[in-house]
């Protein structure tokens, strides 16, 4: 008598799982088509720097040589809905010469869609150098660009010299990927 109820329960469970799988497959298939359509539309609407407001700071500045500081940067979309993916292009300059700030190695950049007035952020993390040290870059200007664009916006760098790992063109600094910000 016990074998019959167990067999009935097993058969019912198999039918139930089959029904769930079938519904799940067609839903995933439709969802994939919608997602690819959305991503192809989003790819053509990359954010443009002239339609983005950029606010640098307030920073958690490194107070002394060897200390680590963080400079948050907030982007606000002032144009139509657009997308950000990857890392910002960040360069620090000491007048005429400068160097790129490398991307954070452990970061996997998400793809963000910014609605009108939507915000995103990224962080520049750096080690403060020693003024006059041959390994430090006496940075005075910060240039920020968006992925795939040649145009940048310039801002004052007021957080002291950047320490170099091997020299002034190898900054002990990194930039994070774009992250959602705000509500």
PDB file of C-alpha atoms in Angstrom:
ATOM      1  CA  UNK A   1       0.000   0.000   0.000  1.00  0.00           C
ATOM      2  CA  UNK A   2       2.813   2.416   0.744  1.00  0.00           C
ATOM      3  CA  UNK A   3       4.460   1.987  -2.678  1.00  0.00           C
ATOM      4  CA  UNK A   4       1.365   3.218  -4.533  1.00  0.00           C
ATOM      5  CA  UNK A   5       1.080   6.626  -2.745  1.00  0.00           C
ATOM      6  CA  UNK A   6       4.833   7.274  -3.153  1.00  0.00           C
ATOM      7  CA  UNK A   7       4.626   6.506  -6.887  1.00  0.00           C
ATOM      8  CA  UNK A   8       1.622   8.832  -7.258  1.00  0.00           C
ATOM      9  CA  UNK A   9       3.433  11.632  -5.402  1.00  0.00           C
ATOM     10  CA  UNK A  10       6.576  11.150  -7.524  1.00  0.00           C
ATOM     11  CA  UNK A  11       4.567  11.245 -10.767  1.00  0.00           C
ATOM     12  CA  UNK A  12       2.699  14.372  -9.655  1.00  0.00           C
ATOM     13  CA  UNK A  13       5.975  16.057  -8.714  1.00  0.00           C
ATOM     14  CA  UNK A  14       7.508  15.209 -12.096  1.00  0.00           C
ATOM     15  CA  UNK A  15       4.508  16.655 -13.940  1.00  0.00           C
ATOM     16  CA  UNK A  16       4.576  19.792 -11.819  1.00  0.00           C
ATOM     17  CA  UNK A  17       8.294  20.347 -12.469  1.00  0.00           C
ATOM     18  CA  UNK A  18       7.814  19.767 -16.187  1.00  0.00           C
ATOM     19  CA  UNK A  19       5.047  22.358 -16.269  1.00  0.00           C
ATOM     20  CA  UNK A  20       7.236  24.881 -14.440  1.00  0.00           C
ATOM     21  CA  UNK A  21      10.164  24.239 -16.749  1.00  0.00           C
ATOM     22  CA  UNK A  22       8.074  24.709 -19.861  1.00  0.00           C
ATOM     23  CA  UNK A  23       6.668  28.033 -18.659  1.00  0.00           C
ATOM     24  CA  UNK A  24      10.104  29.175 -17.520  1.00  0.00           C
ATOM     25  CA  UNK A  25      11.699  28.436 -20.890  1.00  0.00           C
ATOM     26  CA  UNK A  26       9.251  30.450 -22.960  1.00  0.00           C
ATOM     27  CA  UNK A  27       9.431  33.314 -20.480  1.00  0.00           C
ATOM     28  CA  UNK A  28      13.247  33.326 -20.597  1.00  0.00           C
ATOM     29  CA  UNK A  29      13.129  33.233 -24.366  1.00  0.00           C
ATOM     30  CA  UNK A  30      10.822  36.252 -24.567  1.00  0.00           C
ATOM     31  CA  UNK A  31      12.818  38.057 -21.877  1.00  0.00           C
ATOM     32  CA  UNK A  32      16.016  37.489 -23.818  1.00  0.00           C
ATOM     33  CA  UNK A  33      14.518  39.071 -26.937  1.00  0.00           C
ATOM     34  CA  UNK A  34      13.332  42.089 -24.968  1.00  0.00           C
ATOM     35  CA  UNK A  35      16.687  42.426 -23.238  1.00  0.00           C
ATOM     36  CA  UNK A  36      18.652  42.290 -26.485  1.00  0.00           C
ATOM     37  CA  UNK A  37      16.350  44.880 -28.055  1.00  0.00           C
ATOM     38  CA  UNK A  38      16.747  47.093 -25.014  1.00  0.00           C
ATOM     39  CA  UNK A  39      20.515  46.699 -24.938  1.00  0.00           C
ATOM     40  CA  UNK A  40      20.891  47.475 -28.645  1.00  0.00           C
ATOM     41  CA  UNK A  41      18.804  50.614 -28.146  1.00  0.00           C
ATOM     42  CA  UNK A  42      20.825  51.528 -25.058  1.00  0.00           C
ATOM     43  CA  UNK A  43      24.114  51.013 -26.896  1.00  0.00           C
ATOM     44  CA  UNK A  44      23.164  53.758 -29.319  1.00  0.00           C
ATOM     45  CA  UNK A  45      22.433  56.183 -26.454  1.00  0.00           C
ATOM     46  CA  UNK A  46      25.751  56.364 -24.636  1.00  0.00           C
ATOM     47  CA  UNK A  47      25.943  59.341 -22.289  1.00  0.00           C
ATOM     48  CA  UNK A  48      27.722  62.388 -23.696  1.00  0.00           C
ATOM     49  CA  UNK A  49      29.849  64.567 -21.453  1.00  0.00           C
ATOM     50  CA  UNK A  50      28.204  67.792 -22.630  1.00  0.00           C
ATOM     51  CA  UNK A  51      24.890  66.467 -21.284  1.00  0.00           C
ATOM     52  CA  UNK A  52      26.319  65.362 -17.928  1.00  0.00           C
ATOM     53  CA  UNK A  53      26.831  67.561 -14.883  1.00  0.00           C
ATOM     54  CA  UNK A  54      29.931  66.575 -12.901  1.00  0.00           C
ATOM     55  CA  UNK A  55      30.532  67.317  -9.226  1.00  0.00           C
ATOM     56  CA  UNK A  56      33.933  66.470  -7.737  1.00  0.00           C
ATOM     57  CA  UNK A  57      33.951  65.930  -3.971  1.00  0.00           C
ATOM     58  CA  UNK A  58      33.595  66.650  -1.182  1.00  0.00           C
ATOM     59  CA  UNK A  59      36.629  64.443  -0.695  1.00  0.00           C
ATOM     60  CA  UNK A  60      38.022  62.405   2.127  1.00  0.00           C
ATOM     61  CA  UNK A  61      41.433  63.925   1.382  1.00  0.00           C
ATOM     62  CA  UNK A  62      44.659  62.271   2.492  1.00  0.00           C
ATOM     63  CA  UNK A  63      46.063  64.633   5.162  1.00  0.00           C
ATOM     64  CA  UNK A  64      49.733  63.618   4.960  1.00  0.00           C
ATOM     65  CA  UNK A  65      52.217  61.862   2.681  1.00  0.00           C
ATOM     66  CA  UNK A  66      51.566  58.121   2.608  1.00  0.00           C
ATOM     67  CA  UNK A  67      47.906  58.469   3.611  1.00  0.00           C
ATOM     68  CA  UNK A  68      45.079  57.278   1.359  1.00  0.00           C
ATOM     69  CA  UNK A  69      42.334  59.613   0.193  1.00  0.00           C
ATOM     70  CA  UNK A  70      39.086  59.149  -1.710  1.00  0.00           C
ATOM     71  CA  UNK A  71      37.566  61.641  -4.125  1.00  0.00           C
ATOM     72  CA  UNK A  72      33.938  60.848  -5.019  1.00  0.00           C
ATOM     73  CA  UNK A  73      32.662  62.126  -8.352  1.00  0.00           C
ATOM     74  CA  UNK A  74      28.923  62.405  -9.034  1.00  0.00           C
ATOM     75  CA  UNK A  75      27.475  62.549 -12.540  1.00  0.00           C
ATOM     76  CA  UNK A  76      23.973  63.926 -13.196  1.00  0.00           C
ATOM     77  CA  UNK A  77      22.240  63.367 -16.524  1.00  0.00           C
ATOM     78  CA  UNK A  78      20.991  66.689 -17.925  1.00  0.00           C
ATOM     79  CA  UNK A  79      19.927  65.262 -21.298  1.00  0.00           C
ATOM     80  CA  UNK A  80      17.835  62.355 -22.562  1.00  0.00           C
ATOM     81  CA  UNK A  81      18.062  58.880 -21.018  1.00  0.00           C
ATOM     82  CA  UNK A  82      21.510  57.417 -21.700  1.00  0.00           C
ATOM     83  CA  UNK A  83      23.821  54.613 -20.624  1.00  0.00           C
ATOM     84  CA  UNK A  84      27.201  54.398 -18.911  1.00  0.00           C
ATOM     85  CA  UNK A  85      29.322  51.281 -19.016  1.00  0.00           C
ATOM     86  CA  UNK A  86      32.908  50.749 -18.096  1.00  0.00           C
ATOM     87  CA  UNK A  87      35.226  53.193 -16.417  1.00  0.00           C
ATOM     88  CA  UNK A  88      35.600  56.949 -16.657  1.00  0.00           C
ATOM     89  CA  UNK A  89      38.777  58.276 -18.257  1.00  0.00           C
ATOM     90  CA  UNK A  90      40.626  60.090 -15.478  1.00  0.00           C
ATOM     91  CA  UNK A  91      43.883  61.982 -15.905  1.00  0.00           C
ATOM     92  CA  UNK A  92      45.835  64.098 -13.411  1.00  0.00           C
ATOM     93  CA  UNK A  93      48.131  66.878 -14.604  1.00  0.00           C
ATOM     94  CA  UNK A  94      50.798  69.093 -13.048  1.00  0.00           C
ATOM     95  CA  UNK A  95      50.622  71.901 -15.560  1.00  0.00           C
ATOM     96  CA  UNK A  96      51.784  70.576 -18.912  1.00  0.00           C
ATOM     97  CA  UNK A  97      52.417  66.911 -18.120  1.00  0.00           C
ATOM     98  CA  UNK A  98      50.105  64.318 -16.684  1.00  0.00           C
ATOM     99  CA  UNK A  99      49.231  60.688 -16.380  1.00  0.00           C
ATOM    100  CA  UNK A 100      46.162  58.478 -16.588  1.00  0.00           C
ATOM    101  CA  UNK A 101      44.728  57.071 -13.374  1.00  0.00           C
ATOM    102  CA  UNK A 102      44.443  53.286 -13.822  1.00  0.00           C
ATOM    103  CA  UNK A 103      41.152  51.426 -13.490  1.00  0.00           C
ATOM    104  CA  UNK A 104      40.472  49.528 -10.281  1.00  0.00           C
ATOM    105  CA  UNK A 105      41.583  45.983 -11.104  1.00  0.00           C
ATOM    106  CA  UNK A 106      38.945  44.131  -9.090  1.00  0.00           C
ATOM    107  CA  UNK A 107      35.984  46.098 -10.397  1.00  0.00           C
ATOM    108  CA  UNK A 108      33.519  44.595 -12.874  1.00  0.00           C
ATOM    109  CA  UNK A 109      31.699  47.547 -14.389  1.00  0.00           C
ATOM    110  CA  UNK A 110      27.906  47.352 -14.480  1.00  0.00           C
ATOM    111  CA  UNK A 111      25.894  48.861 -17.319  1.00  0.00           C
ATOM    112  CA  UNK A 112      23.874  51.780 -15.952  1.00  0.00           C
ATOM    113  CA  UNK A 113      20.930  53.511 -17.548  1.00  0.00           C
ATOM    114  CA  UNK A 114      20.596  57.125 -16.420  1.00  0.00           C
ATOM    115  CA  UNK A 115      17.140  58.630 -16.651  1.00  0.00           C
ATOM    116  CA  UNK A 116      16.777  62.384 -17.056  1.00  0.00           C
ATOM    117  CA  UNK A 117      18.217  63.866 -13.822  1.00  0.00           C
ATOM    118  CA  UNK A 118      19.501  60.397 -12.860  1.00  0.00           C
ATOM    119  CA  UNK A 119      22.840  60.106 -11.081  1.00  0.00           C
ATOM    120  CA  UNK A 120      25.840  57.805 -11.036  1.00  0.00           C
ATOM    121  CA  UNK A 121      29.161  58.064  -9.262  1.00  0.00           C
ATOM    122  CA  UNK A 122      32.709  56.774  -9.227  1.00  0.00           C
ATOM    123  CA  UNK A 123      35.599  57.161  -6.798  1.00  0.00           C
ATOM    124  CA  UNK A 124      39.218  58.109  -7.280  1.00  0.00           C
ATOM    125  CA  UNK A 125      41.364  56.513  -4.572  1.00  0.00           C
ATOM    126  CA  UNK A 126      44.912  57.825  -4.209  1.00  0.00           C
ATOM    127  CA  UNK A 127      47.944  57.869  -1.939  1.00  0.00           C
ATOM    128  CA  UNK A 128      49.250  61.322  -1.148  1.00  0.00           C
ATOM    129  CA  UNK A 129      52.835  61.876  -2.182  1.00  0.00           C
ATOM    130  CA  UNK A 130      55.587  64.071  -0.802  1.00  0.00           C
ATOM    131  CA  UNK A 131      55.954  67.533  -2.345  1.00  0.00           C
ATOM    132  CA  UNK A 132      59.180  67.765  -4.329  1.00  0.00           C
ATOM    133  CA  UNK A 133      59.739  63.995  -4.242  1.00  0.00           C
ATOM    134  CA  UNK A 134      60.905  62.616  -7.601  1.00  0.00           C
ATOM    135  CA  UNK A 135      58.278  59.845  -7.429  1.00  0.00           C
ATOM    136  CA  UNK A 136      55.302  62.170  -6.803  1.00  0.00           C
ATOM    137  CA  UNK A 137      53.230  64.104  -9.319  1.00  0.00           C
ATOM    138  CA  UNK A 138      52.459  67.667  -8.181  1.00  0.00           C
ATOM    139  CA  UNK A 139      48.925  67.422  -9.591  1.00  0.00           C
ATOM    140  CA  UNK A 140      46.920  70.630 -10.062  1.00  0.00           C
ATOM    141  CA  UNK A 141      44.300  69.548 -12.619  1.00  0.00           C
ATOM    142  CA  UNK A 142      41.905  66.612 -12.899  1.00  0.00           C
ATOM    143  CA  UNK A 143      40.466  65.697 -16.315  1.00  0.00           C
ATOM    144  CA  UNK A 144      37.403  63.456 -16.563  1.00  0.00           C
ATOM    145  CA  UNK A 145      36.001  61.816 -19.689  1.00  0.00           C
ATOM    146  CA  UNK A 146      33.348  59.210 -20.473  1.00  0.00           C
ATOM    147  CA  UNK A 147      34.053  55.811 -22.075  1.00  0.00           C
ATOM    148  CA  UNK A 148      34.752  55.999 -25.805  1.00  0.00           C
ATOM    149  CA  UNK A 149      34.769  59.810 -25.958  1.00  0.00           C
ATOM    150  CA  UNK A 150      37.718  62.111 -26.611  1.00  0.00           C
ATOM    151  CA  UNK A 151      36.177  65.148 -24.891  1.00  0.00           C
ATOM    152  CA  UNK A 152      36.971  65.788 -21.220  1.00  0.00           C
ATOM    153  CA  UNK A 153      36.072  68.283 -18.513  1.00  0.00           C
ATOM    154  CA  UNK A 154      38.755  69.817 -16.290  1.00  0.00           C
ATOM    155  CA  UNK A 155      38.610  70.422 -12.541  1.00  0.00           C
ATOM    156  CA  UNK A 156      41.038  71.757  -9.957  1.00  0.00           C
ATOM    157  CA  UNK A 157      42.965  69.056  -8.065  1.00  0.00           C
ATOM    158  CA  UNK A 158      43.449  70.399  -4.535  1.00  0.00           C
ATOM    159  CA  UNK A 159      44.297  67.191  -2.691  1.00  0.00           C
ATOM    160  CA  UNK A 160      48.087  67.437  -2.733  1.00  0.00           C
ATOM    161  CA  UNK A 161      50.706  65.578  -4.756  1.00  0.00           C
ATOM    162  CA  UNK A 162      49.996  62.012  -5.935  1.00  0.00           C
ATOM    163  CA  UNK A 163      52.462  59.377  -4.854  1.00  0.00           C
ATOM    164  CA  UNK A 164      53.943  57.328  -7.669  1.00  0.00           C
ATOM    165  CA  UNK A 165      54.643  53.617  -7.440  1.00  0.00           C
ATOM    166  CA  UNK A 166      57.834  53.843  -9.501  1.00  0.00           C
ATOM    167  CA  UNK A 167      57.692  57.495 -10.572  1.00  0.00           C
ATOM    168  CA  UNK A 168      55.341  60.405 -11.245  1.00  0.00           C
ATOM    169  CA  UNK A 169      53.868  58.721 -14.354  1.00  0.00           C
ATOM    170  CA  UNK A 170      52.865  55.594 -12.416  1.00  0.00           C
ATOM    171  CA  UNK A 171      50.389  56.966  -9.841  1.00  0.00           C
ATOM    172  CA  UNK A 172      49.536  55.060  -6.705  1.00  0.00           C
ATOM    173  CA  UNK A 173      45.869  55.655  -7.465  1.00  0.00           C
ATOM    174  CA  UNK A 174      42.859  53.984  -9.087  1.00  0.00           C
ATOM    175  CA  UNK A 175      39.422  54.850 -10.412  1.00  0.00           C
ATOM    176  CA  UNK A 176      36.346  52.727  -9.767  1.00  0.00           C
ATOM    177  CA  UNK A 177      33.697  51.864 -12.324  1.00  0.00           C
ATOM    178  CA  UNK A 178      30.446  53.811 -12.557  1.00  0.00           C
ATOM    179  CA  UNK A 179      27.995  52.934  -9.770  1.00  0.00           C
ATOM    180  CA  UNK A 180      24.342  53.890  -9.224  1.00  0.00           C
ATOM    181  CA  UNK A 181      23.897  56.912  -6.962  1.00  0.00           C
ATOM    182  CA  UNK A 182      20.975  58.622  -5.292  1.00  0.00           C
ATOM    183  CA  UNK A 183      17.503  57.167  -4.795  1.00  0.00           C
TER     184      UNK A 183
END
